[in-house]
Structures are given as structure tokens and as C-alpha cells.
C-alpha atoms as a PDB file:
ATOM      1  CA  UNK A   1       0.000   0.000   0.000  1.00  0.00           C
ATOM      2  CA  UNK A   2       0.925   3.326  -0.250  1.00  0.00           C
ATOM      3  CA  UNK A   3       1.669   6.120   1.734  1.00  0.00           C
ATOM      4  CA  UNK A   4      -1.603   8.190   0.681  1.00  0.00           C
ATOM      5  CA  UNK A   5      -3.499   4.933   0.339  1.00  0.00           C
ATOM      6  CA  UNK A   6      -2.263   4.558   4.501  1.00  0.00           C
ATOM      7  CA  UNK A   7      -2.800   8.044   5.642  1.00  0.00           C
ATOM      8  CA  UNK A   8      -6.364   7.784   4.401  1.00  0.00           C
ATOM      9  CA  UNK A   9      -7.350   5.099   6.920  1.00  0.00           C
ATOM     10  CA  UNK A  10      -8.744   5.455  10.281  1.00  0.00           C
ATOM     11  CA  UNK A  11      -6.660   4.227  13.393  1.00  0.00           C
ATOM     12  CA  UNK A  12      -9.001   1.692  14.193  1.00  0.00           C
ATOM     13  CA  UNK A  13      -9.194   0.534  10.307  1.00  0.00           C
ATOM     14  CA  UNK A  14      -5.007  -0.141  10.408  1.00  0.00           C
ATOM     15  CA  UNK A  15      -5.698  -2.120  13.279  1.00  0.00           C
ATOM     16  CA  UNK A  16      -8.569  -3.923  11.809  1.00  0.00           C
ATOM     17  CA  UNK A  17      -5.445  -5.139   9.154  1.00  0.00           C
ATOM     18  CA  UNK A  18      -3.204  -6.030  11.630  1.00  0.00           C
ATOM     19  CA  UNK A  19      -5.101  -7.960  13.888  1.00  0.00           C
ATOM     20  CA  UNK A  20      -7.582  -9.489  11.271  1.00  0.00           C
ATOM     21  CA  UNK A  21      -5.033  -9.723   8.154  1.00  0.00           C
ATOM     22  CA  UNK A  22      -1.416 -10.282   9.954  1.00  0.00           C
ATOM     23  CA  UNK A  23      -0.310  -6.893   8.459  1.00  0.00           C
ATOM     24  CA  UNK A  24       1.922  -6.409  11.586  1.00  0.00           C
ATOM     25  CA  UNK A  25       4.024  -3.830   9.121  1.00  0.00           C
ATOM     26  CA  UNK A  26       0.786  -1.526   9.377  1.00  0.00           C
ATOM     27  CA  UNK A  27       1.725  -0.843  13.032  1.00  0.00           C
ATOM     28  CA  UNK A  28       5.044   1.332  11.964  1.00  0.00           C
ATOM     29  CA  UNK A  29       2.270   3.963  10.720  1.00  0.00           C
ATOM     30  CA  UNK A  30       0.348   4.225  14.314  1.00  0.00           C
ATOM     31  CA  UNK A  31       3.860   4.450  15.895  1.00  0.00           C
ATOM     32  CA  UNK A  32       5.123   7.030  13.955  1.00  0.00           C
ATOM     33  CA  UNK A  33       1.702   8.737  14.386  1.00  0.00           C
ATOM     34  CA  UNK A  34       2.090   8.602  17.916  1.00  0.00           C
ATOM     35  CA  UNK A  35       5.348   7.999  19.031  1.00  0.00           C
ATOM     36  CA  UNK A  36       6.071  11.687  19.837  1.00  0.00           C
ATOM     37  CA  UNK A  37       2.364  12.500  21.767  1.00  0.00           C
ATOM     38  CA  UNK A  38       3.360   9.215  23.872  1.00  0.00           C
ATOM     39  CA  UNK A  39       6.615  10.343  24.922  1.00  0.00           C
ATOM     40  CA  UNK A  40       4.788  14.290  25.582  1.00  0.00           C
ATOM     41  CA  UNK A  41       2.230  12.424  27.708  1.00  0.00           C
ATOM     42  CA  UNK A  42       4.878  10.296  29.737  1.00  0.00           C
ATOM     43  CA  UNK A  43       7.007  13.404  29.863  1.00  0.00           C
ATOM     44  CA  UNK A  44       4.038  15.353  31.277  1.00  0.00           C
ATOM     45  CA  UNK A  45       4.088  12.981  34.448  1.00  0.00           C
ATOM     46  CA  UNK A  46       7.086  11.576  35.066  1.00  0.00           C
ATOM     47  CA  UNK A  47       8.884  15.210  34.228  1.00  0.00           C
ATOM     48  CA  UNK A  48      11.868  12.826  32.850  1.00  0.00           C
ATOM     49  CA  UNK A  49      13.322  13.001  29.561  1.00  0.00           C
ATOM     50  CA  UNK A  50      15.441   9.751  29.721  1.00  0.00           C
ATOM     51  CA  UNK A  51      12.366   7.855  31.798  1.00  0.00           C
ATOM     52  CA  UNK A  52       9.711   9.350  29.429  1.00  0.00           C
ATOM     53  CA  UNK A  53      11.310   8.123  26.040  1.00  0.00           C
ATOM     54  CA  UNK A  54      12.429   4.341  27.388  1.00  0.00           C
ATOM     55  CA  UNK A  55       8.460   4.488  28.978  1.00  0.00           C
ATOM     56  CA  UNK A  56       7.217   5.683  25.294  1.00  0.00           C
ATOM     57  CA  UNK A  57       9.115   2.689  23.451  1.00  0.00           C
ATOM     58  CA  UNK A  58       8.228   0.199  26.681  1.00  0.00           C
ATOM     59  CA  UNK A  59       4.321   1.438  26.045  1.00  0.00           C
ATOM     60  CA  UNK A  60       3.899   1.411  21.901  1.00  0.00           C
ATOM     61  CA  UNK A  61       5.603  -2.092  22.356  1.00  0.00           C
ATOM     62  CA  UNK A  62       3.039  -2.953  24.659  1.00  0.00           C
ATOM     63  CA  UNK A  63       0.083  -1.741  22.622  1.00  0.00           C
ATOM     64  CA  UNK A  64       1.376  -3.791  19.557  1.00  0.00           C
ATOM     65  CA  UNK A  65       0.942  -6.747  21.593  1.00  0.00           C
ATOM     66  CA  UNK A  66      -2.405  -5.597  23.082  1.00  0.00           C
ATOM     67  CA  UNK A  67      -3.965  -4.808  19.714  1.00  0.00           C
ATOM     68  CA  UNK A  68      -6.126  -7.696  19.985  1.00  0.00           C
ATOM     69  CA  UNK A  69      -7.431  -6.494  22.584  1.00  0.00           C
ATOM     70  CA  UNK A  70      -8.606  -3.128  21.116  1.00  0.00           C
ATOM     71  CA  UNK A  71     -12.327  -3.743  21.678  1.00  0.00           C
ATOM     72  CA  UNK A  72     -13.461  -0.402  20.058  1.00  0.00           C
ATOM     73  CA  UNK A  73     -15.092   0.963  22.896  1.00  0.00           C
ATOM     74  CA  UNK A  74     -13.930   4.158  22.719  1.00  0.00           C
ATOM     75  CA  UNK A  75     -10.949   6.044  20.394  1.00  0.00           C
ATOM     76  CA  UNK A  76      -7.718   4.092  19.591  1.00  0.00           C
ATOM     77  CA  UNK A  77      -6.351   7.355  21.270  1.00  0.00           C
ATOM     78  CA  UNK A  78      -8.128   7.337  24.059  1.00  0.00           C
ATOM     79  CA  UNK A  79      -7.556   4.330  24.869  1.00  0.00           C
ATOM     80  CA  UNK A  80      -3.947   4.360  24.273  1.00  0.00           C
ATOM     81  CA  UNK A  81      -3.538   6.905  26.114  1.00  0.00           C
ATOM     82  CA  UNK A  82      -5.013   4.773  29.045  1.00  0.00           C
ATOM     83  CA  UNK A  83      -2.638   2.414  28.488  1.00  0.00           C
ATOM     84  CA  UNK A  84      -0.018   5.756  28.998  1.00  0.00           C
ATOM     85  CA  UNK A  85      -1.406   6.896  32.157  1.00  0.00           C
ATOM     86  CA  UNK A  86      -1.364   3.745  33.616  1.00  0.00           C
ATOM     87  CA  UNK A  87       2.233   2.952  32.593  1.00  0.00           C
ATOM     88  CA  UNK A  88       3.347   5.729  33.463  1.00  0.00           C
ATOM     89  CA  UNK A  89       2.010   6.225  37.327  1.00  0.00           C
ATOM     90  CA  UNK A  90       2.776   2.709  37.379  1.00  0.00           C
ATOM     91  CA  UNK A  91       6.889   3.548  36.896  1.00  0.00           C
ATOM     92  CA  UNK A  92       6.683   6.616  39.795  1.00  0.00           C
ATOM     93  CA  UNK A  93       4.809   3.865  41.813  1.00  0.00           C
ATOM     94  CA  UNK A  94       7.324   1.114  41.271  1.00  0.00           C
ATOM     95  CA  UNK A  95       9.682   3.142  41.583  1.00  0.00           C
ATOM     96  CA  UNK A  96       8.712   4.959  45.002  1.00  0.00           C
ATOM     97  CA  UNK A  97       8.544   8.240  43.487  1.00  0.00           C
ATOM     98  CA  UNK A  98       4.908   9.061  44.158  1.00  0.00           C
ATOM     99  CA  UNK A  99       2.955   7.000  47.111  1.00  0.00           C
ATOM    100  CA  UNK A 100       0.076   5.291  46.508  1.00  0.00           C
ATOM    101  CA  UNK A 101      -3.151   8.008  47.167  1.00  0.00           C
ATOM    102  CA  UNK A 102      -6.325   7.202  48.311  1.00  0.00           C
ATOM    103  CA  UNK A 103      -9.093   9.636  47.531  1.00  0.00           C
ATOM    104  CA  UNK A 104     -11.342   9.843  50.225  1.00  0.00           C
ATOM    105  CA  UNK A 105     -11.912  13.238  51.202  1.00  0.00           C
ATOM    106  CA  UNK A 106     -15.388  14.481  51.853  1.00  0.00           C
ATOM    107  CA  UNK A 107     -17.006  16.543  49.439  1.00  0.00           C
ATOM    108  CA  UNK A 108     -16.570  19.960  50.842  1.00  0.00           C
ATOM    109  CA  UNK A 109     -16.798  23.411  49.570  1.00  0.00           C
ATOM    110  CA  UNK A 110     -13.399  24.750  49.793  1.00  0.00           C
ATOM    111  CA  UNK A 111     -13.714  26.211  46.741  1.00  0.00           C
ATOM    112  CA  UNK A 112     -15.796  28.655  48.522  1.00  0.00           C
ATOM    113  CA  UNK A 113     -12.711  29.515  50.499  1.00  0.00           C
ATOM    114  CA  UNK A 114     -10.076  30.127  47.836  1.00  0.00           C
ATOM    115  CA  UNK A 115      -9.968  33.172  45.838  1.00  0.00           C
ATOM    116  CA  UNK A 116     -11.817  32.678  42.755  1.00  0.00           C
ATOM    117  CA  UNK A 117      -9.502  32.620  39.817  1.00  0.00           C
ATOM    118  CA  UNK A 118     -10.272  30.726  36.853  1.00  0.00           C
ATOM    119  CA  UNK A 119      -7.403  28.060  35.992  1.00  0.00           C
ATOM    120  CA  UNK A 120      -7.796  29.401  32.174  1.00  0.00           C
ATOM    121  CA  UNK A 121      -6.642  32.966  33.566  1.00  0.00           C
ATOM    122  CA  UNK A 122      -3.881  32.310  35.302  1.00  0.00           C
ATOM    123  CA  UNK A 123      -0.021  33.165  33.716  1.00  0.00           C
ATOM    124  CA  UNK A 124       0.885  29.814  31.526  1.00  0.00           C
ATOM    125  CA  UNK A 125       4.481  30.073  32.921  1.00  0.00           C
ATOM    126  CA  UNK A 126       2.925  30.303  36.690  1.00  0.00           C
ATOM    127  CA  UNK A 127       0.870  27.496  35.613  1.00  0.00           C
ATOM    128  CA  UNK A 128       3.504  25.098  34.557  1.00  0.00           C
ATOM    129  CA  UNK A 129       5.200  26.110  37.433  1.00  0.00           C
ATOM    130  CA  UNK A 130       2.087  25.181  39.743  1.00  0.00           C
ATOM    131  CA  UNK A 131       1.190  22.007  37.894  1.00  0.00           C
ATOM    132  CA  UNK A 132       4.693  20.371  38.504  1.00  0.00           C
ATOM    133  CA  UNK A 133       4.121  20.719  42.176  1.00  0.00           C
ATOM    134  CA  UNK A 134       1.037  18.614  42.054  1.00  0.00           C
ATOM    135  CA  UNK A 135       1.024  14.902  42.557  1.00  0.00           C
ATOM    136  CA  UNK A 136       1.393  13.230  39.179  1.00  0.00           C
ATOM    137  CA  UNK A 137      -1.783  11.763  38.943  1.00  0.00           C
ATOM    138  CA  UNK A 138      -3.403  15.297  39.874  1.00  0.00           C
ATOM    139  CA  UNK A 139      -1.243  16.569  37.123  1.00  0.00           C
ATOM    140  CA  UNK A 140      -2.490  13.912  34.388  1.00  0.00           C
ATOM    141  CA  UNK A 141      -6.150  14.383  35.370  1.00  0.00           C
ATOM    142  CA  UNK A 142      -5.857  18.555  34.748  1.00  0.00           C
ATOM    143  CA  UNK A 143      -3.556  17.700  31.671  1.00  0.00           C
ATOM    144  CA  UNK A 144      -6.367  15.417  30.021  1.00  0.00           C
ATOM    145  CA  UNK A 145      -9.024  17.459  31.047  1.00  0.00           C
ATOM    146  CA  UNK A 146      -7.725  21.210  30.098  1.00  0.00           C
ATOM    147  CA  UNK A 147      -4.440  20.422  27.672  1.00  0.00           C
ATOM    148  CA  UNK A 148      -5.445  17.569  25.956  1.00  0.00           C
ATOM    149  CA  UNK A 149      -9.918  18.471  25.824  1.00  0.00           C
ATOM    150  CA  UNK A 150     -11.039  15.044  26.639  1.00  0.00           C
ATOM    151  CA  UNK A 151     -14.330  14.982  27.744  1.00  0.00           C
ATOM    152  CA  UNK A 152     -15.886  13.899  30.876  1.00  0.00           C
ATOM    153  CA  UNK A 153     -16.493  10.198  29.861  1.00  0.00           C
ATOM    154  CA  UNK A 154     -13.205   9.993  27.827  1.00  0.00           C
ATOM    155  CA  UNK A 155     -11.102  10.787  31.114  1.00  0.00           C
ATOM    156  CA  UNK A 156     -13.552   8.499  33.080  1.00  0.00           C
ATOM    157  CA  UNK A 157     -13.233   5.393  30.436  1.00  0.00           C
ATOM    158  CA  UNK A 158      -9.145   5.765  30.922  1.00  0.00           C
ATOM    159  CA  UNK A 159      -8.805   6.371  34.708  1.00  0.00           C
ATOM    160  CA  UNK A 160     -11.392   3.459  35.234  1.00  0.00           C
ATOM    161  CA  UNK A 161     -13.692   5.646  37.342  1.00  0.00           C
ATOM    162  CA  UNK A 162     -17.363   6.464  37.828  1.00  0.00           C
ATOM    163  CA  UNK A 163     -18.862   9.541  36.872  1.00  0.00           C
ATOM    164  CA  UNK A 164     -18.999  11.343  39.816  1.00  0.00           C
ATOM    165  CA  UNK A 165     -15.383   9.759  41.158  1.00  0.00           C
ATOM    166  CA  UNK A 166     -13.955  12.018  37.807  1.00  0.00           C
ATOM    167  CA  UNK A 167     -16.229  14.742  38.494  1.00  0.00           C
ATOM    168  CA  UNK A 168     -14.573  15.053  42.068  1.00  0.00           C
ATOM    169  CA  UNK A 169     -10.979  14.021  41.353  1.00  0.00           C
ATOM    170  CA  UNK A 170     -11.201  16.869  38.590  1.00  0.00           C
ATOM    171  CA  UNK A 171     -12.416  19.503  41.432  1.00  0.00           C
ATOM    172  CA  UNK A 172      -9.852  18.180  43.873  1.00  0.00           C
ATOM    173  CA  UNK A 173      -6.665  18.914  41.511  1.00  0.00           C
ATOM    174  CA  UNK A 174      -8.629  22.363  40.546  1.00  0.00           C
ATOM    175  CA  UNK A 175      -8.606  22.877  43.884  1.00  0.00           C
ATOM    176  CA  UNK A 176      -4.825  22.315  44.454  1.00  0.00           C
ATOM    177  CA  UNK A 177      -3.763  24.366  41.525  1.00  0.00           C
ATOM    178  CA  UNK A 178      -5.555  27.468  42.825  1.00  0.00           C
ATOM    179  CA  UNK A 179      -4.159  26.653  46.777  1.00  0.00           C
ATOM    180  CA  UNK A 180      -0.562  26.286  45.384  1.00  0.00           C
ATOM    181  CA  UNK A 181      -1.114  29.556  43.091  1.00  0.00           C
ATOM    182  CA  UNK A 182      -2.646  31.915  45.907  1.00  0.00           C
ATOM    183  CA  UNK A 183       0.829  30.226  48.376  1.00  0.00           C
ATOM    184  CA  UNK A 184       3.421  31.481  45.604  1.00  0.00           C
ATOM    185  CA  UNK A 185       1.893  34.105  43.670  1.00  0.00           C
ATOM    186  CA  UNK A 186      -0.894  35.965  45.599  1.00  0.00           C
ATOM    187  CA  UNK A 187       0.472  36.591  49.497  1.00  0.00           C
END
């Protein structure tokens, strides 16, 4: 096949010719689609170059022997990217750089007692700044939600949550960000 022939297929339809027709040389097109966003998502939370590009490799390899079980439920991107999220928490886990954290927090309004500031409105360089002091999987959650513009059910589908679990983990790391930002930027 050619190139233009390739580029004209759908992610899930390359798949559909690897799995179902043994193409396995139709995978070097999804990894050179998404080689670099894997490695910008591990990067994102692990913050390490030289962790983030051995994770990326570790992770496409993984997906190429997972394709068969690619049941179309959602995107081939989203769920990819599950498989990145996981991996990658997984290595700061294993490898005692983040503790395990157990959400179970009451629903409270604290929102009510930080200074309203829209995360959209704060400085992008403040931002960054703020969002590498948050836990990693606070970070990921904000990052899918606000960076990347998955929706609700998308970011519910990969963290393997209910509805209202996302709904508050979402408002939690909100919550941080604008803490964090009124400590270093508002006293």
C-alpha cells in the first residue's frame, strides 16, 4: 500500500489489518503517528526526559501486543492513552517516586474559600510552574481534562472511574492548583 493509500485510513481501520489480516508492518504507521504524543504524555508525568522516552518505546511495544485487545469501545487514542497513564504512574509507583493516594476526602466546599480565579486565567508560565508541584496523577487528570480536551467520559473510560469519582478528582486537583497559586503568587 501506499503512503496516501495509509494516511487515508482510520486508526481503528489499520488495526482492523493487523489484527484481522497479519499486516503487523501496518503498526510502523500508528507508531510514527504517535510515538512523539506518547513520549509528551509520559514526559508530562514523570517530568523525565530519559524515563519518558524508554516508557514511550516500553508502552507502543506494549500496545502492539495488546492490539487484539482493542475492543473499540472508545478512540484508539483514548484508549492508548489509558494504556499511557497507567504505565506511566505505574513507573513513579514502582519506583517509590509518588505513594500510593487514596481519595477519600469528603465533598466539601473549599472552593468557597479560595480566591476565585479561573485556571484558564492564570499566567501559563505560573501554571507550569504550579502544575509540577502537584502529585502526578493530579497533574495527568488537569492535563487530560484542560491540555489535551477530553471529555468527561473519555477521562472516566481511561482512569477506570465512575462519573462522579472524575467529576470530584477533577475539582480536587482544581482545587490544588488554585491553593498552590494563591501560596506562591498571591500573598
Amino acid at each position: 500500500m501506499k503512503n496516501e493509500t495509509i494516511n487515508s485510513y482510520t486508526d481503528e481501520q489499520l488495526i482492523d489489518f493487523i489484527v484481522n489480516e497479519g499486516k503487523k508492518e501496518m503498526f510502523s504507521f500508528l507508531y510514527k503517528k504517535y510515538q512523539l504524543i506518547v513520549y509528551k504524555k509520559c514526559l508530562a508525568i514523570t517530568k523525565n526526559v530519559d524515563v519518558s522516552e524508554e516508557l514511550a518505546q516500553d508502552i507502543l511495544c506494549k500496545v502492539f501486543d495488546k492490539l487484539k485487545e482493542f475492543k473499540k469501545q472508545s478512540t484508539f487514542s483514548t484508549w492508548l492513552f489509558s494504556i499511557v497513564y497507567h504505565e506511566s504512574i505505574n513507573y513513579l509507583r514502582s519506583s517509590k517516586k509518588i505513594a500510593h493516594q487514596i481519595y477519600d476526602i469528603e465533598d466539601t466546599d473549599e472552593e468557597d474559600d479560595i480566591e476565585l480565579i479561573e485556571l484558564e486565567d492564570l499566567k501559563v508560565s505560573r501554571l507550569d510552574e504550579v502544575l509540577n508541584l502537584l502529585p502526578a496523577i493530579d497533574k495527568a487528570i488537569l492535563l487530560m481534562k484542560y491540555q489535551e480536551g477530553f471529555k468527561l467520559k473519555q477521562i472516566q473510560t481511561i482512569l477506570n472511574l465512575t462519573e462522579s469519582t472524575t467529576k470530584m478528582r477533577i475539582k480536587r486537583a482544581k482545587i490544588k492548583v488554585l491553593k498552590l497559586y494563591n501560596e506562591l503568587y498571591l500573598k
